[in-house]
GROMACS .gro file of C-alpha atoms in nm:
model
  343
    1MET     CA    1   1.843   8.160  -1.287
    2ASP     CA    2   1.592   8.154  -1.002
    3SER     CA    3   1.586   8.471  -0.795
    4LYS     CA    4   1.578   8.282  -0.467
    5PRO     CA    5   1.883   8.097  -0.333
    6ARG     CA    6   1.867   7.718  -0.349
    7SER     CA    7   1.765   7.530  -0.037
    8ILE     CA    8   2.019   7.255   0.022
    9HIS     CA    9   1.778   7.032   0.213
   10ILE     CA   10   1.529   7.050  -0.078
   11ASP     CA   11   1.797   6.941  -0.326
   12ALA     CA   12   1.896   6.669  -0.080
   13LEU     CA   13   1.537   6.543  -0.061
   14ARG     CA   14   1.517   6.538  -0.441
   15GLY     CA   15   1.836   6.334  -0.443
   16LEU     CA   16   1.692   6.094  -0.186
   17ALA     CA   17   1.369   6.059  -0.386
   18VAL     CA   18   1.544   5.968  -0.711
   19LEU     CA   19   1.785   5.738  -0.526
   20LEU     CA   20   1.489   5.548  -0.380
   21MET     CA   21   1.325   5.540  -0.724
   22VAL     CA   22   1.632   5.378  -0.880
   23LEU     CA   23   1.656   5.128  -0.593
   24VAL     CA   24   1.292   5.025  -0.619
   25HIS     CA   25   1.297   4.992  -0.997
   26ALA     CA   26   1.621   4.792  -0.987
   27ALA     CA   27   1.475   4.557  -0.725
   28ALA     CA   28   1.156   4.518  -0.930
   29THR     CA   29   1.360   4.442  -1.244
   30TRP     CA   30   1.604   4.186  -1.101
   31GLU     CA   31   1.386   4.069  -0.811
   32PRO     CA   32   1.633   3.957  -0.546
   33PRO     CA   33   1.473   3.746  -0.267
   34LEU     CA   34   1.421   4.019  -0.007
   35SER     CA   35   1.435   3.789   0.293
   36GLY     CA   36   1.697   3.605   0.498
   37ASN     CA   37   2.034   3.776   0.454
   38ALA     CA   38   1.870   4.034   0.227
   39MET     CA   39   1.608   4.131   0.485
   40LEU     CA   40   1.759   4.477   0.540
   41LEU     CA   41   1.753   4.543   0.165
   42GLY     CA   42   1.392   4.426   0.160
   43ILE     CA   43   1.295   4.673   0.431
   44VAL     CA   44   1.466   4.961   0.249
   45VAL     CA   45   1.309   4.864  -0.084
   46SER     CA   46   0.962   4.835   0.070
   47ALA     CA   47   0.991   5.171   0.243
   48GLY     CA   48   1.146   5.334  -0.064
   49GLY     CA   49   0.870   5.202  -0.286
   50GLY     CA   50   0.614   5.376  -0.071
   51LEU     CA   51   0.795   5.707  -0.022
   52ALA     CA   52   0.990   5.784  -0.340
   53ALA     CA   53   0.696   5.903  -0.554
   54PRO     CA   54   0.510   6.083  -0.270
   55LEU     CA   55   0.831   6.268  -0.187
   56PHE     CA   56   0.881   6.368  -0.552
   57VAL     CA   57   0.526   6.503  -0.576
   58ALA     CA   58   0.551   6.688  -0.243
   59LEU     CA   59   0.871   6.855  -0.360
   60LEU     CA   60   0.693   6.965  -0.677
   61GLY     CA   61   0.424   7.129  -0.465
   62TRP     CA   62   0.692   7.307  -0.262
   63GLY     CA   63   0.859   7.433  -0.579
   64LEU     CA   64   0.538   7.559  -0.737
   65PHE     CA   65   0.476   7.787  -0.439
   66GLN     CA   66   0.817   7.950  -0.477
   67ARG     CA   67   0.751   8.098  -0.819
   68GLN     CA   68   0.441   8.231  -0.994
   69LEU     CA   69   0.460   8.072  -1.338
   70SER     CA   70   0.301   8.230  -1.642
   71GLY     CA   71   0.060   8.036  -1.859
   72LYS     CA   72   0.326   7.979  -2.124
   73GLN     CA   73   0.574   7.858  -1.863
   74ARG     CA   74   0.320   7.612  -1.724
   75VAL     CA   75   0.248   7.471  -2.069
   76TRP     CA   76   0.620   7.446  -2.147
   77ARG     CA   77   0.715   7.269  -1.823
   78ALA     CA   78   0.416   7.037  -1.835
   79GLY     CA   79   0.483   6.952  -2.198
   80TRP     CA   80   0.847   6.879  -2.115
   81LEU     CA   81   0.743   6.638  -1.840
   82PHE     CA   82   0.488   6.465  -2.064
   83ALA     CA   83   0.762   6.422  -2.326
   84CYS     CA   84   0.997   6.280  -2.061
   85GLN     CA   85   0.723   6.037  -1.956
   86LEU     CA   86   0.692   5.919  -2.316
   87ALA     CA   87   1.070   5.870  -2.330
   88VAL     CA   88   1.055   5.665  -2.010
   89ASN     CA   89   0.771   5.450  -2.143
   90LEU     CA   90   0.949   5.382  -2.473
   91SER     CA   91   1.275   5.300  -2.295
   92ALA     CA   92   1.111   5.050  -2.057
   93PRO     CA   93   0.863   4.844  -2.260
   94HIS     CA   94   0.890   4.560  -2.008
   95LEU     CA   95   0.723   4.788  -1.752
   96PHE     CA   96   0.504   5.037  -1.941
   97GLU     CA   97   0.305   5.080  -2.258
   98PRO     CA   98   0.396   5.383  -2.476
   99TRP     CA   99   0.110   5.601  -2.348
  100THR     CA  100   0.104   5.491  -1.984
  101PRO     CA  101   0.058   5.796  -1.758
  102GLY     CA  102   0.321   5.789  -1.484
  103VAL     CA  103   0.461   6.008  -1.212
  104LEU     CA  104   0.599   6.260  -1.465
  105SER     CA  105   0.256   6.289  -1.628
  106LEU     CA  106   0.107   6.355  -1.286
  107MET     CA  107   0.361   6.628  -1.223
  108GLY     CA  108   0.281   6.785  -1.560
  109LEU     CA  109  -0.091   6.788  -1.478
  110LEU     CA  110  -0.021   6.938  -1.136
  111ILE     CA  111   0.180   7.219  -1.297
  112LEU     CA  112  -0.098   7.294  -1.545
  113SER     CA  113  -0.369   7.298  -1.277
  114GLU     CA  114  -0.177   7.469  -0.994
  115ALA     CA  115  -0.319   7.808  -1.093
  116TRP     CA  116  -0.652   7.664  -0.976
  117TRP     CA  117  -0.572   7.449  -0.672
  118GLY     CA  118  -0.271   7.652  -0.557
  119ARG     CA  119  -0.483   7.961  -0.488
  120TRP     CA  120  -0.633   7.779  -0.188
  121TRP     CA  121  -0.296   7.817  -0.018
  122ARG     CA  122  -0.183   8.146  -0.169
  123HIS     CA  123  -0.493   8.320  -0.030
  124SER     CA  124  -0.526   8.121   0.290
  125SER     CA  125  -0.450   8.267   0.634
  126ALA     CA  126  -0.433   7.914   0.778
  127PRO     CA  127  -0.258   7.685   0.524
  128SER     CA  128  -0.237   7.398   0.773
  129ARG     CA  129  -0.615   7.395   0.806
  130THR     CA  130  -0.652   7.403   0.429
  131PHE     CA  131  -0.421   7.103   0.404
  132SER     CA  132  -0.611   6.917   0.678
  133GLY     CA  133  -0.936   6.972   0.490
  134VAL     CA  134  -0.787   6.838   0.167
  135VAL     CA  135  -0.651   6.529   0.346
  136VAL     CA  136  -0.993   6.455   0.499
  137LEU     CA  137  -1.166   6.492   0.160
  138VAL     CA  138  -0.913   6.268  -0.014
  139LEU     CA  139  -0.934   5.998   0.253
  140LEU     CA  140  -1.314   6.005   0.243
  141PHE     CA  141  -1.305   5.973  -0.135
  142THR     CA  142  -1.076   5.668  -0.127
  143LEU     CA  143  -1.294   5.503   0.136
  144VAL     CA  144  -1.638   5.582  -0.007
  145PHE     CA  145  -1.561   5.567  -0.380
  146GLU     CA  146  -1.296   5.295  -0.380
  147SER     CA  147  -1.436   5.128  -0.691
  148LEU     CA  148  -1.390   5.447  -0.896
  149GLN     CA  149  -1.012   5.414  -0.861
  150GLY     CA  150  -1.005   5.108  -1.082
  151PRO     CA  151  -0.878   4.753  -1.022
  152SER     CA  152  -0.566   4.675  -0.823
  153ASN     CA  153  -0.394   4.529  -1.127
  154TRP     CA  154  -0.075   4.651  -1.299
  155GLU     CA  155  -0.182   4.567  -1.655
  156ALA     CA  156  -0.520   4.736  -1.621
  157ARG     CA  157  -0.360   5.052  -1.484
  158THR     CA  158  -0.087   5.078  -1.749
  159SER     CA  159  -0.276   5.005  -2.072
  160SER     CA  160  -0.463   5.282  -2.253
  161ALA     CA  161  -0.682   5.174  -2.543
  162GLY     CA  162  -0.769   5.530  -2.641
  163VAL     CA  163  -0.764   5.895  -2.545
  164ALA     CA  164  -1.060   5.862  -2.307
  165GLU     CA  165  -0.895   5.580  -2.112
  166TRP     CA  166  -0.563   5.769  -2.105
  167ILE     CA  167  -0.736   6.073  -1.953
  168ASN     CA  168  -0.916   5.849  -1.705
  169HIS     CA  169  -0.583   5.692  -1.602
  170LEU     CA  170  -0.427   6.036  -1.569
  171VAL     CA  171  -0.705   6.162  -1.344
  172ILE     CA  172  -0.823   5.867  -1.135
  173THR     CA  173  -0.748   5.507  -1.248
  174GLY     CA  174  -0.379   5.500  -1.349
  175LEU     CA  175  -0.054   5.441  -1.164
  176TYR     CA  176  -0.025   5.796  -1.024
  177PRO     CA  177  -0.361   5.963  -1.086
  178PHE     CA  178  -0.435   6.322  -0.991
  179ILE     CA  179  -0.694   6.191  -0.745
  180PRO     CA  180  -0.570   6.108  -0.482
  181TRP     CA  181  -0.200   6.182  -0.552
  182ALA     CA  182  -0.251   6.559  -0.553
  183VAL     CA  183  -0.266   6.533  -0.172
  184PHE     CA  184   0.115   6.500  -0.167
  185ALA     CA  185   0.156   6.819  -0.370
  186ALA     CA  186  -0.078   6.977  -0.115
  187LEU     CA  187   0.165   6.876   0.160
  188GLY     CA  188   0.456   7.037  -0.026
  189ILE     CA  189   0.276   7.364  -0.094
  190THR     CA  190   0.159   7.375   0.270
  191ILE     CA  191   0.516   7.341   0.395
  192ALA     CA  192   0.627   7.617   0.156
  193SER     CA  193   0.348   7.852   0.264
  194LEU     CA  194   0.427   7.828   0.636
  195GLN     CA  195   0.655   8.119   0.728
  196GLY     CA  196   0.914   8.035   0.991
  197GLU     CA  197   1.095   7.710   1.065
  198HIS     CA  198   0.902   7.655   1.390
  199ARG     CA  199   0.563   7.644   1.215
  200ARG     CA  200   0.692   7.399   0.954
  201ILE     CA  201   0.845   7.171   1.215
  202VAL     CA  202   0.523   7.174   1.420
  203LEU     CA  203   0.326   7.064   1.111
  204LEU     CA  204   0.576   6.790   1.026
  205ARG     CA  205   0.591   6.658   1.383
  206ARG     CA  206   0.213   6.651   1.423
  207LEU     CA  207   0.163   6.483   1.088
  208SER     CA  208   0.433   6.227   1.165
  209GLY     CA  209   0.290   6.155   1.511
  210VAL     CA  210  -0.075   6.116   1.410
  211GLY     CA  211   0.017   5.921   1.098
  212PHE     CA  212   0.241   5.685   1.294
  213VAL     CA  213  -0.038   5.602   1.538
  214VAL     CA  214  -0.288   5.537   1.257
  215SER     CA  215  -0.036   5.330   1.057
  216LEU     CA  216   0.051   5.127   1.365
  217GLY     CA  217  -0.319   5.053   1.415
  218VAL     CA  218  -0.346   4.933   1.053
  219LEU     CA  219  -0.043   4.709   1.102
  220ILE     CA  220  -0.183   4.556   1.423
  221ASP     CA  221  -0.521   4.496   1.256
  222ALA     CA  222  -0.353   4.321   0.962
  223TRP     CA  223  -0.151   4.102   1.199
  224GLN     CA  224  -0.452   4.008   1.410
  225ASN     CA  225  -0.660   3.919   1.104
  226GLN     CA  226  -0.369   3.739   0.932
  227LYS     CA  227  -0.395   3.973   0.634
  228ALA     CA  228  -0.113   4.103   0.416
  229TRP     CA  229  -0.010   4.442   0.548
  230ALA     CA  230   0.132   4.607   0.235
  231LEU     CA  231   0.142   4.508  -0.132
  232PRO     CA  232   0.184   4.706  -0.457
  233THR     CA  233  -0.137   4.547  -0.590
  234GLY     CA  234  -0.381   4.287  -0.467
  235GLU     CA  235  -0.553   4.220  -0.136
  236ALA     CA  236  -0.375   4.397   0.150
  237SER     CA  237  -0.442   4.653   0.420
  238LEU     CA  238  -0.219   4.899   0.236
  239THR     CA  239  -0.196   4.908  -0.145
  240PHE     CA  240   0.008   5.132  -0.374
  241PHE     CA  241  -0.194   5.073  -0.696
  242PRO     CA  242  -0.448   5.211  -0.625
  243ALA     CA  243  -0.336   5.433  -0.340
  244ASN     CA  244  -0.585   5.346  -0.065
  245ALA     CA  245  -0.646   5.543   0.255
  246PRO     CA  246  -0.395   5.353   0.475
  247PHE     CA  247  -0.125   5.402   0.210
  248ILE     CA  248  -0.194   5.775   0.186
  249VAL     CA  249  -0.166   5.810   0.565
  250ALA     CA  250   0.155   5.605   0.578
  251ALA     CA  251   0.310   5.792   0.282
  252LEU     CA  252   0.224   6.134   0.426
  253THR     CA  253   0.376   6.020   0.756
  254GLY     CA  254   0.699   5.899   0.597
  255THR     CA  255   0.730   6.206   0.374
  256ALA     CA  256   0.681   6.440   0.671
  257LEU     CA  257   0.939   6.250   0.875
  258LEU     CA  258   1.199   6.259   0.596
  259TRP     CA  259   1.134   6.630   0.540
  260TRP     CA  260   1.176   6.699   0.912
  261LEU     CA  261   1.505   6.507   0.921
  262ALA     CA  262   1.635   6.689   0.613
  263GLU     CA  263   1.550   7.037   0.736
  264LYS     CA  264   1.639   6.989   1.101
  265THR     CA  265   1.950   6.769   1.078
  266GLY     CA  266   2.079   6.793   0.720
  267ALA     CA  267   2.088   6.413   0.716
  268PHE     CA  268   2.070   6.383   0.337
  269THR     CA  269   2.294   6.675   0.239
  270PRO     CA  270   2.546   6.449   0.052
  271LEU     CA  271   2.267   6.378  -0.198
  272SER     CA  272   2.208   6.745  -0.287
  273ASN     CA  273   2.413   6.733  -0.611
  274LEU     CA  274   2.218   6.427  -0.723
  275GLY     CA  275   1.898   6.616  -0.646
  276ARG     CA  276   1.989   6.894  -0.888
  277VAL     CA  277   1.982   6.647  -1.178
  278SER     CA  278   1.703   6.425  -1.043
  279LEU     CA  279   1.488   6.445  -1.358
  280THR     CA  280   1.781   6.348  -1.579
  281VAL     CA  281   1.874   6.054  -1.360
  282TYR     CA  282   1.513   5.940  -1.335
  283VAL     CA  283   1.469   5.931  -1.713
  284LEU     CA  284   1.809   5.781  -1.796
  285HIS     CA  285   1.818   5.505  -1.537
  286PHE     CA  286   1.552   5.305  -1.724
  287PHE     CA  287   1.768   5.251  -2.035
  288PRO     CA  288   2.031   5.014  -1.886
  289MET     CA  289   1.763   4.826  -1.695
  290THR     CA  290   1.578   4.755  -2.017
  291LEU     CA  291   1.893   4.630  -2.189
  292PHE     CA  292   1.992   4.403  -1.901
  293HIS     CA  293   1.660   4.329  -1.732
  294SER     CA  294   1.701   3.954  -1.785
  295VAL     CA  295   2.070   3.927  -1.694
  296ASP     CA  296   1.991   3.755  -1.362
  297GLU     CA  297   1.795   3.484  -1.545
  298VAL     CA  298   2.038   3.437  -1.835
  299TYR     CA  299   2.338   3.393  -1.608
  300SER     CA  300   2.149   3.229  -1.318
  301LEU     CA  301   2.278   3.475  -1.060
  302SER     CA  302   2.256   3.374  -0.698
  303SER     CA  303   2.039   3.568  -0.457
  304THR     CA  304   2.348   3.731  -0.310
  305LEU     CA  305   2.480   3.844  -0.647
  306THR     CA  306   2.136   3.970  -0.750
  307SER     CA  307   2.113   4.176  -0.431
  308LEU     CA  308   2.461   4.314  -0.492
  309LEU     CA  309   2.359   4.401  -0.849
  310VAL     CA  310   2.063   4.604  -0.721
  311VAL     CA  311   2.276   4.789  -0.465
  312ALA     CA  312   2.561   4.852  -0.712
  313TYR     CA  313   2.321   4.981  -0.977
  314THR     CA  314   2.169   5.224  -0.730
  315LEU     CA  315   2.502   5.351  -0.599
  316GLY     CA  316   2.634   5.378  -0.955
  317TRP     CA  317   2.359   5.622  -1.048
  318THR     CA  318   2.430   5.821  -0.734
  319VAL     CA  319   2.791   5.867  -0.843
  320PHE     CA  320   2.695   5.930  -1.205
  321GLY     CA  321   2.439   6.193  -1.107
  322SER     CA  322   2.698   6.384  -0.906
  323TRP     CA  323   2.937   6.361  -1.201
  324LEU     CA  324   2.667   6.497  -1.434
  325TYR     CA  325   2.608   6.797  -1.213
  326HIS     CA  326   2.977   6.883  -1.182
  327ARG     CA  327   3.095   6.804  -1.536
  328ILE     CA  328   2.813   6.867  -1.786
  329PRO     CA  329   2.531   7.046  -1.604
  330HIS     CA  330   2.443   7.234  -1.924
  331LEU     CA  331   2.345   6.906  -2.095
  332THR     CA  332   2.101   6.784  -1.830
  333LEU     CA  333   1.726   6.773  -1.893
  334GLU     CA  334   1.680   7.038  -1.625
  335ALA     CA  335   1.916   7.279  -1.801
  336LEU     CA  336   1.769   7.212  -2.145
  337MET     CA  337   1.418   7.273  -2.014
  338LYS     CA  338   1.508   7.604  -1.851
  339ARG     CA  339   1.715   7.722  -2.149
  340GLN     CA  340   1.414   7.720  -2.381
  341GLU     CA  341   1.152   7.820  -2.126
  342PRO     CA  342   0.943   8.127  -2.215
  343SER     CA  343   1.023   8.431  -2.005
   0.00000   0.00000   0.00000
């Protein structure tokens, strides 16, 4: 067991992150028309799609600061996450190829390399300044070397013809490459390194405020120039694949705001049990989607029924995750990983 007591708001944020992941993947699988009566669902899906993965990665950064892992522990945890990514890819062939690097691969690489990049915070007397410097460097990279991030195309970012391309996807051209996604882990480790609630809240409020102003400016510019504001891929002011500068700013803003709400108000506390089995739920939720990914087409479901299917699937995993934690916590992926972890 960990020597430090669990932080409820951290578990709650993990629960929120995996809940948003399930929602986004369900909506992408069954594709309800997210307009008209489903406009509210569309807004939640759009926001969740942009914040779920950044929140996951930020929470990883927070967790890495809490415990100094040995080399063997890093290799074990990273290997476990890479294996889980392979399981996800094999269970969802309609979305990924077997060797597609994903968010779990990114987390594995971050664990392996944290001994290098984490020292910037562990030995820093001003972690907020360190974080600000990293953000500036990452934003400059995405603006100046945009072409190095690869095309804004799902197929190109998920296929790996060989080891060299797989490594390239893992580091810079894939779905969740180390550059620039490590900036979200930097946010998490910065929050963890700030001693005292007041200092953390100041960071989160400033980041939220500045990011909101910048994101609002991007939105106004897109509206004035009749350009798409946000798209997963393609031509838009804000793109997810690759993560361009406006997306990074908006995602950091949203992550900081959610973190502030969780720590200050306990708004997501009911999701804390789900958060304790977030890895298990993330891996398992792909299996039913693969089996029934065409059910809306086979049975010609209406837009209302398709929307209800997405919502019910998401809520079902919320209930199931809580049941897992209470009934069989020893069989979760988290428990199995820790049981065999080197001391």
